[in-house]
PDB file of C-alpha atoms in Angstrom:
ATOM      1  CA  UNK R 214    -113.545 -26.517 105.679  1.00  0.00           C
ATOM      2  CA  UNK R 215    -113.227 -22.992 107.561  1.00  0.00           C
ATOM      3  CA  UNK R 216    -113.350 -20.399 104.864  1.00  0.00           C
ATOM      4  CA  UNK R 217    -112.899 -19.052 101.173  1.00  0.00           C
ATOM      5  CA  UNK R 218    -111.096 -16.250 100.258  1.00  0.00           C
ATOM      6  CA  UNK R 219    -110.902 -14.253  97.284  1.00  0.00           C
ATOM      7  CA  UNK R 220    -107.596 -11.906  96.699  1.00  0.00           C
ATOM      8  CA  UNK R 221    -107.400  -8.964  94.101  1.00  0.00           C
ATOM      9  CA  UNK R 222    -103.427  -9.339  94.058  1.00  0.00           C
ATOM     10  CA  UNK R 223    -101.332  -5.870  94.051  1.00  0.00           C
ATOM     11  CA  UNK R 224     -98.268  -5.480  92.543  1.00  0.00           C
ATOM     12  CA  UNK R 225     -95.552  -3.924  95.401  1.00  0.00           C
ATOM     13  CA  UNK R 226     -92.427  -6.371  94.268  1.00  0.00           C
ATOM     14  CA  UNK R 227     -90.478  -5.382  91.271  1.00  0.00           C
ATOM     15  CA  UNK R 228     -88.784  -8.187  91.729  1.00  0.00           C
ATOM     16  CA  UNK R 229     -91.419 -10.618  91.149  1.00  0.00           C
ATOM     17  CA  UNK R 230     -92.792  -8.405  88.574  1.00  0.00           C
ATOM     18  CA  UNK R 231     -89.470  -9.195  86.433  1.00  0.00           C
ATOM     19  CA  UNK R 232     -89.618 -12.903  86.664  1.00  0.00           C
ATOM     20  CA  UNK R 233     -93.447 -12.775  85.413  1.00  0.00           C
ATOM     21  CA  UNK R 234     -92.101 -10.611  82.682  1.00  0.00           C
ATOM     22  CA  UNK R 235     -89.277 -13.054  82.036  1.00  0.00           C
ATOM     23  CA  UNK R 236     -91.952 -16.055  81.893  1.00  0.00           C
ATOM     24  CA  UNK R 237     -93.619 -13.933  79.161  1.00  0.00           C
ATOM     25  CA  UNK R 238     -90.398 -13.184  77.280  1.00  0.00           C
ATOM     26  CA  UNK R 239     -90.613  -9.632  78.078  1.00  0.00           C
ATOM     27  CA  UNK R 240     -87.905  -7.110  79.957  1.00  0.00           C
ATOM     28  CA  UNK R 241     -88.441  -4.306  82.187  1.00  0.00           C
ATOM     29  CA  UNK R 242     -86.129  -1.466  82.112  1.00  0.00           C
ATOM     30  CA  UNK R 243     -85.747   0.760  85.002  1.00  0.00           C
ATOM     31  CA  UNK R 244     -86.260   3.683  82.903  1.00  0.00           C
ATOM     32  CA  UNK R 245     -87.061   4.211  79.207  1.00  0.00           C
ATOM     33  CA  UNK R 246     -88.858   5.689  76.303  1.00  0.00           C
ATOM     34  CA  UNK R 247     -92.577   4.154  76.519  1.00  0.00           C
ATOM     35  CA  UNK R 248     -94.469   4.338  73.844  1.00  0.00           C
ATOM     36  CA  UNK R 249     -97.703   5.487  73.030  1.00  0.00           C
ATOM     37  CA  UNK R 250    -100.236   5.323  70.036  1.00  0.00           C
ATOM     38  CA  UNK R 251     -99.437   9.341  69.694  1.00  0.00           C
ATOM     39  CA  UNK R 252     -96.028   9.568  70.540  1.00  0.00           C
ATOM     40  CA  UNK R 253     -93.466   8.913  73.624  1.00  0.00           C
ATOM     41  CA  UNK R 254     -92.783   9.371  76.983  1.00  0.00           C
ATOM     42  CA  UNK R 255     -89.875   8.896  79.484  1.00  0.00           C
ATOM     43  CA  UNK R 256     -90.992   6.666  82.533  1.00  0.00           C
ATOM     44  CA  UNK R 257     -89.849   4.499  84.875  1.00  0.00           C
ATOM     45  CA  UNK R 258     -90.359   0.790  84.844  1.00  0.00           C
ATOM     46  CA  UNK R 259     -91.042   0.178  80.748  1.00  0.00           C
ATOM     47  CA  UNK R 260     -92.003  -3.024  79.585  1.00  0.00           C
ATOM     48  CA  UNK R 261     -91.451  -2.901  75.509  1.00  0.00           C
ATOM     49  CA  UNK R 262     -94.446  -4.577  74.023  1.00  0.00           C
ATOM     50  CA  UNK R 263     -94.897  -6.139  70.850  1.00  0.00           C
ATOM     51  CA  UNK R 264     -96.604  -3.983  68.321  1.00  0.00           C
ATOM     52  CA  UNK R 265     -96.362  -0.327  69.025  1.00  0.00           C
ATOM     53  CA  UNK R 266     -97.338   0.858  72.254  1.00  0.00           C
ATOM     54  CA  UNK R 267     -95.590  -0.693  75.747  1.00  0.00           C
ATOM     55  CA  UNK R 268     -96.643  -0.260  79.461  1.00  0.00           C
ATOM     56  CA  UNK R 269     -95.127   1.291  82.315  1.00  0.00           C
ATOM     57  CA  UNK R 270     -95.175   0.248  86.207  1.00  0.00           C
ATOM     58  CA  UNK R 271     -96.006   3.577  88.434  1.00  0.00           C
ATOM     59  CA  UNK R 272     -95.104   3.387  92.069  1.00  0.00           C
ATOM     60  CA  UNK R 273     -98.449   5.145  94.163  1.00  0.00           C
ATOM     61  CA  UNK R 274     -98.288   6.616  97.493  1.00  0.00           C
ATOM     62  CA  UNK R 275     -98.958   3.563  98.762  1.00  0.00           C
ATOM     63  CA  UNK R 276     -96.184   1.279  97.839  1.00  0.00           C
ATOM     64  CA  UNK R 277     -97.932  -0.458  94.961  1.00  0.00           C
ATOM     65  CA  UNK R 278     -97.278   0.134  91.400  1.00  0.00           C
ATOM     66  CA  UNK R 279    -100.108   0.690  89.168  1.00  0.00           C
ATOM     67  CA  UNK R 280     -99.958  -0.118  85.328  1.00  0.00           C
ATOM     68  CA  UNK R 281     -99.958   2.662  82.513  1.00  0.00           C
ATOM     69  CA  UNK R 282    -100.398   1.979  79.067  1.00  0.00           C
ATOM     70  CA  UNK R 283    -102.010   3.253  75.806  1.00  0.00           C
ATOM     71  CA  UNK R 284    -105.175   1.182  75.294  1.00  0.00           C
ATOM     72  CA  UNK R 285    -106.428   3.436  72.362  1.00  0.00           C
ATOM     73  CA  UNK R 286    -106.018   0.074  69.930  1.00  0.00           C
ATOM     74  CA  UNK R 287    -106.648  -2.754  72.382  1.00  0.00           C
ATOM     75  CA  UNK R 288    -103.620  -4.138  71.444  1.00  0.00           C
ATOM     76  CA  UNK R 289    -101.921  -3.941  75.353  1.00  0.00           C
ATOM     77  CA  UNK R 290    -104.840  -5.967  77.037  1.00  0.00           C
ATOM     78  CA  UNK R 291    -103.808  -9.357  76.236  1.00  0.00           C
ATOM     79  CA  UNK R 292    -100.203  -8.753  77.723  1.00  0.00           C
ATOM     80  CA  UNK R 293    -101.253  -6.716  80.846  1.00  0.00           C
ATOM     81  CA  UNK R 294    -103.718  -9.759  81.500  1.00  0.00           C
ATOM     82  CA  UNK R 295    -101.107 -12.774  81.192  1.00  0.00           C
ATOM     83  CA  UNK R 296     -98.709 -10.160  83.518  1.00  0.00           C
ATOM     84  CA  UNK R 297    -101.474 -10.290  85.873  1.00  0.00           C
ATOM     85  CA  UNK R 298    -102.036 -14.021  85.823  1.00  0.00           C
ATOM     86  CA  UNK R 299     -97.968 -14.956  86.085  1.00  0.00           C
ATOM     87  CA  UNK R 300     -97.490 -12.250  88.651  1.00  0.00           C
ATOM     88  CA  UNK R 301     -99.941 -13.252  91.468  1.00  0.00           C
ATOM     89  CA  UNK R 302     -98.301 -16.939  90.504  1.00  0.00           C
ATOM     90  CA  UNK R 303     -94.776 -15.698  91.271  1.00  0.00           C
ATOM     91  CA  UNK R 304     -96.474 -13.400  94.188  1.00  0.00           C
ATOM     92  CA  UNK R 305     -98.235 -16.805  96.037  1.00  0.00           C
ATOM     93  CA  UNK R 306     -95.477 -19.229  95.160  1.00  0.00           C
ATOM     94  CA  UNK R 307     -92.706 -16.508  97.107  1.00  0.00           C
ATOM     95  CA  UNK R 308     -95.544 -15.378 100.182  1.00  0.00           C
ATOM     96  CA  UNK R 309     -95.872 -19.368 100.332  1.00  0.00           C
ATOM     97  CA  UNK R 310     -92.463 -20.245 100.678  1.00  0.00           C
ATOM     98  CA  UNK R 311     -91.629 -17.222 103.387  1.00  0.00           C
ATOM     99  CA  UNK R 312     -93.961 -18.233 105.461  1.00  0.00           C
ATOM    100  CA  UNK R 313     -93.044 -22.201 105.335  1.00  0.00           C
ATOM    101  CA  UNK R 314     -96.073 -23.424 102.685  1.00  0.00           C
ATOM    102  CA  UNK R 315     -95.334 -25.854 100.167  1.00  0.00           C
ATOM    103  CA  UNK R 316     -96.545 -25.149  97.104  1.00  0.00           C
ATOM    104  CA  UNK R 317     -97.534 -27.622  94.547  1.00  0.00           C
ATOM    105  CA  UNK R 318     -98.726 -26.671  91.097  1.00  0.00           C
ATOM    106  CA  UNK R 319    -102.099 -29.239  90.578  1.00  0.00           C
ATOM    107  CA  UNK R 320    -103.080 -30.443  86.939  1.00  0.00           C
ATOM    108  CA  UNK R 321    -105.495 -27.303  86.319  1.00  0.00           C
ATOM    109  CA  UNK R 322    -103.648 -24.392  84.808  1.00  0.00           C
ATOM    110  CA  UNK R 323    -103.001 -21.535  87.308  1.00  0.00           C
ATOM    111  CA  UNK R 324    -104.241 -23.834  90.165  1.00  0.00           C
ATOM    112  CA  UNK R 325    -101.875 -24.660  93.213  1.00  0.00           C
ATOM    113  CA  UNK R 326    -102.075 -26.705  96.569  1.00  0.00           C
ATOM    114  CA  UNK R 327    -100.631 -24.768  99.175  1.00  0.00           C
ATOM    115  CA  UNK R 328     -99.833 -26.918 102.790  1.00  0.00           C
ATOM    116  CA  UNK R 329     -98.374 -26.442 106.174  1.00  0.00           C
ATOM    117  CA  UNK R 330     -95.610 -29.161 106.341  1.00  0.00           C
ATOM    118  CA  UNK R 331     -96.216 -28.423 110.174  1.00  0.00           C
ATOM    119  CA  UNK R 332     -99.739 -29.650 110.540  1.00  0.00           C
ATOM    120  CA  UNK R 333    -100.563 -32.787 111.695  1.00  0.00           C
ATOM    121  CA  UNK R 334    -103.907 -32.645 109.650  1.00  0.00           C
ATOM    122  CA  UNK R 335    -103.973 -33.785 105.644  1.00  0.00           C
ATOM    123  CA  UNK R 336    -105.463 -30.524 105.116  1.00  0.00           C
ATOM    124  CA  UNK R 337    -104.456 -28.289 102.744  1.00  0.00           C
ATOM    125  CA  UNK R 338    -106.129 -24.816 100.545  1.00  0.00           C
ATOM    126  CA  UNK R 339    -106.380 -25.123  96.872  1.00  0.00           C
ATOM    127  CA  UNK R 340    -105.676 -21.417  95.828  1.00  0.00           C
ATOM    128  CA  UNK R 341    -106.680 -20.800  92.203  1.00  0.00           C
ATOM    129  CA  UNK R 342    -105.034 -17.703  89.806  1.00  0.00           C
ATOM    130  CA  UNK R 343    -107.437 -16.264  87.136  1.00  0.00           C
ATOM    131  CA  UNK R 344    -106.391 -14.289  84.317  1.00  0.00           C
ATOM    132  CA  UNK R 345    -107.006 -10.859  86.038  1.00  0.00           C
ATOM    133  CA  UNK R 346    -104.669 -11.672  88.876  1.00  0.00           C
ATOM    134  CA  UNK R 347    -106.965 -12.675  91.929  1.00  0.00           C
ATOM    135  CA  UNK R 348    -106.586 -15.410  94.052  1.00  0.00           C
ATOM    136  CA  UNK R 349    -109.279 -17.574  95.600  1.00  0.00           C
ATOM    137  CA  UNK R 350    -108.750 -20.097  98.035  1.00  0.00           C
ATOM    138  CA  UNK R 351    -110.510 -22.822  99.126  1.00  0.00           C
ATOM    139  CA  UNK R 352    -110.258 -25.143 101.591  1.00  0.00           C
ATOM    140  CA  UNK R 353    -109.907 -28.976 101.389  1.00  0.00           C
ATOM    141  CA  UNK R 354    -109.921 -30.990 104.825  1.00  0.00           C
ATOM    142  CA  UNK R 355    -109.448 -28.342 107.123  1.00  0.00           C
ATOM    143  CA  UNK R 356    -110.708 -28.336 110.204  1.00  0.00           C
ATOM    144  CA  UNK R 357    -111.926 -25.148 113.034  1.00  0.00           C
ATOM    145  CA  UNK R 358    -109.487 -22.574 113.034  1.00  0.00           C
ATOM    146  CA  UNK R 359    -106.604 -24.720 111.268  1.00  0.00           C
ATOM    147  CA  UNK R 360    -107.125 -22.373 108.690  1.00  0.00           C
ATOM    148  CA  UNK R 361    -106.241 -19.250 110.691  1.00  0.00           C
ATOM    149  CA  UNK R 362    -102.322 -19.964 109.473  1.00  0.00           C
ATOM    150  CA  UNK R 363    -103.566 -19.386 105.710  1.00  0.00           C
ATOM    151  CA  UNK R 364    -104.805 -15.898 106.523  1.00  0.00           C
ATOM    152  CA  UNK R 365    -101.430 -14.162 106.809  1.00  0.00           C
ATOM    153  CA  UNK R 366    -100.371 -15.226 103.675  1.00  0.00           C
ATOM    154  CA  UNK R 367    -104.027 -14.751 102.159  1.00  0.00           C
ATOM    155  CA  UNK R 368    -103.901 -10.794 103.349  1.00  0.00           C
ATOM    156  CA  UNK R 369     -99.738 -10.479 102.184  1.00  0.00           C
ATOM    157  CA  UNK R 370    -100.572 -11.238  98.362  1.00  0.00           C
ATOM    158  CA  UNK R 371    -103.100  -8.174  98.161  1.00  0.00           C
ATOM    159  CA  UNK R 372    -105.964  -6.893  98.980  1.00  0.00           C
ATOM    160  CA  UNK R 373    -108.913  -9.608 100.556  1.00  0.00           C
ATOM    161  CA  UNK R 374    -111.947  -8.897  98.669  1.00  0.00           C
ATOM    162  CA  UNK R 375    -114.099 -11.287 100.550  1.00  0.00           C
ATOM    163  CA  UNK R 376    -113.967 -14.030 102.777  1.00  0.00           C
ATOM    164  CA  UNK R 377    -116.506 -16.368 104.007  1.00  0.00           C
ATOM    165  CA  UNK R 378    -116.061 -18.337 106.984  1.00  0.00           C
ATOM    166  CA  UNK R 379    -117.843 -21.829 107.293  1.00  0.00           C
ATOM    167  CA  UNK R 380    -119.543 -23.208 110.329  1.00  0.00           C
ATOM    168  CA  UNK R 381    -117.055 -25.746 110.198  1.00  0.00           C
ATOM    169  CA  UNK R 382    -114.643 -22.764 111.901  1.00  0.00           C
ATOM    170  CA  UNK R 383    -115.513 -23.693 115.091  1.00  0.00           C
ATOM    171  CA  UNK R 384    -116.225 -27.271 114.655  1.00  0.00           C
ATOM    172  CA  UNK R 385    -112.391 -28.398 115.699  1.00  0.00           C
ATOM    173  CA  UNK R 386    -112.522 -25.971 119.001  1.00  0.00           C
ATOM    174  CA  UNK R 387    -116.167 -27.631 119.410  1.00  0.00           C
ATOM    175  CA  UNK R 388    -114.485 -30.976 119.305  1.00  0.00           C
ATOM    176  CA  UNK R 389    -112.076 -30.454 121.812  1.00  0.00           C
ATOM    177  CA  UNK R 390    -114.448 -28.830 124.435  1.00  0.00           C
ATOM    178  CA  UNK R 391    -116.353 -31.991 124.006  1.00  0.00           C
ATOM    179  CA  UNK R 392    -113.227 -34.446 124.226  1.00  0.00           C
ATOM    180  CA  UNK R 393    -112.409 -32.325 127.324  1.00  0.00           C
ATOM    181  CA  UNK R 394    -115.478 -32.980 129.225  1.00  0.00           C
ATOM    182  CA  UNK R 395    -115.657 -36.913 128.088  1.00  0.00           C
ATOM    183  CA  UNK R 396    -112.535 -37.087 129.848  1.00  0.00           C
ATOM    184  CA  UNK R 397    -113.615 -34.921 132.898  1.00  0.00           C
ATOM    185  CA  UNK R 398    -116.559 -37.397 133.137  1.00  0.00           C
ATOM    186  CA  UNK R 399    -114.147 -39.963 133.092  1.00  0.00           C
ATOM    187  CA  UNK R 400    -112.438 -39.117 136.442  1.00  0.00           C
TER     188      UNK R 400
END
């Protein structure tokens, strides 16, 4: 067991950012009237809301789209927080799969096993989605520095806001050191 991450997930894929919508029965137009508890604006990226106001993706400087929305009457919060949630899903189940993870959803809402088919070891992160879009993983028979393959996909869904390693890190390198000088011994 090598190390825990946490994630704050950032939204840079539109793409992804549609199917989320789509999983909440919602649409996002590449440009529309967005509305607002005192009027309208024209914006890119409007999701039409329920009620009266809707939300709006804006694309920053640094490739990542931040969201805009009235919040004068509260009544936005509950659908910018399940976007959040279904988006780092779609964001860690796509990462996963480009870089050759299976993903398999566990019995816990929101809560997925992620493996290397690759590894000869049974172990395997546990990576759990809360409802403001982070990501923490955790490890579950992991080994040394088998975990080092989880950290490029860990720092591609967002930003790492911490990560602790274990002293279990170097207990696999530790392991082999030893094997290697049983067997010098040996000869």
């Amino acid at each position: 067991m090598s190390h825990f991450s946490s994630i704050s997930t950032e939204i840079r894929d539109l793409e992804l950012a549609k199917r989320a919508l789509e999983n909440m029965g919602l649409h996002l137009s590449s440009y529309g009237n967005c509305r607002y508890y005192f009027g309208s604006k024209m914006m890119e990226n409007v999701v039409r809301l329920p009620g009266n106001t809707d939300m709006a993706f804006q694309r920053d400087d640094n490739g990542t789209y931040r969201i805009t929305a009235d919040f004068f009457d509260g009544s936005v919060e509950d659908a910018i927080e399940e976007f959040k949630e279904k988006y780092a899903i779609e964001k860690l189940k796509s990462e996963s799969r480009q870089q050759h993870f299976s993903v398999m959803p566990m019995q816990e809402k929101s809560t997925f096993r992620i493996r290397d088919p690759q590894s000869s070891d049974d172990g395997y992160m546990i990576a759990i989605v809360n409802k403001k879009g982070e990501i923490s993983f955790e490890p579950k028979g992991i080994k040394g520095k088998n975990c080092a393959k989880f950290l490029k996909l860990e720092n591609a869904l967002g930003d790492v806001t911490s990560r602790v390693f274990t002293a279990e890190y170097g207990q696999a390198d530790m392991e082999t050191v030893q094997e290697r000088e049983r067997l010098r011994a040996e000869y």
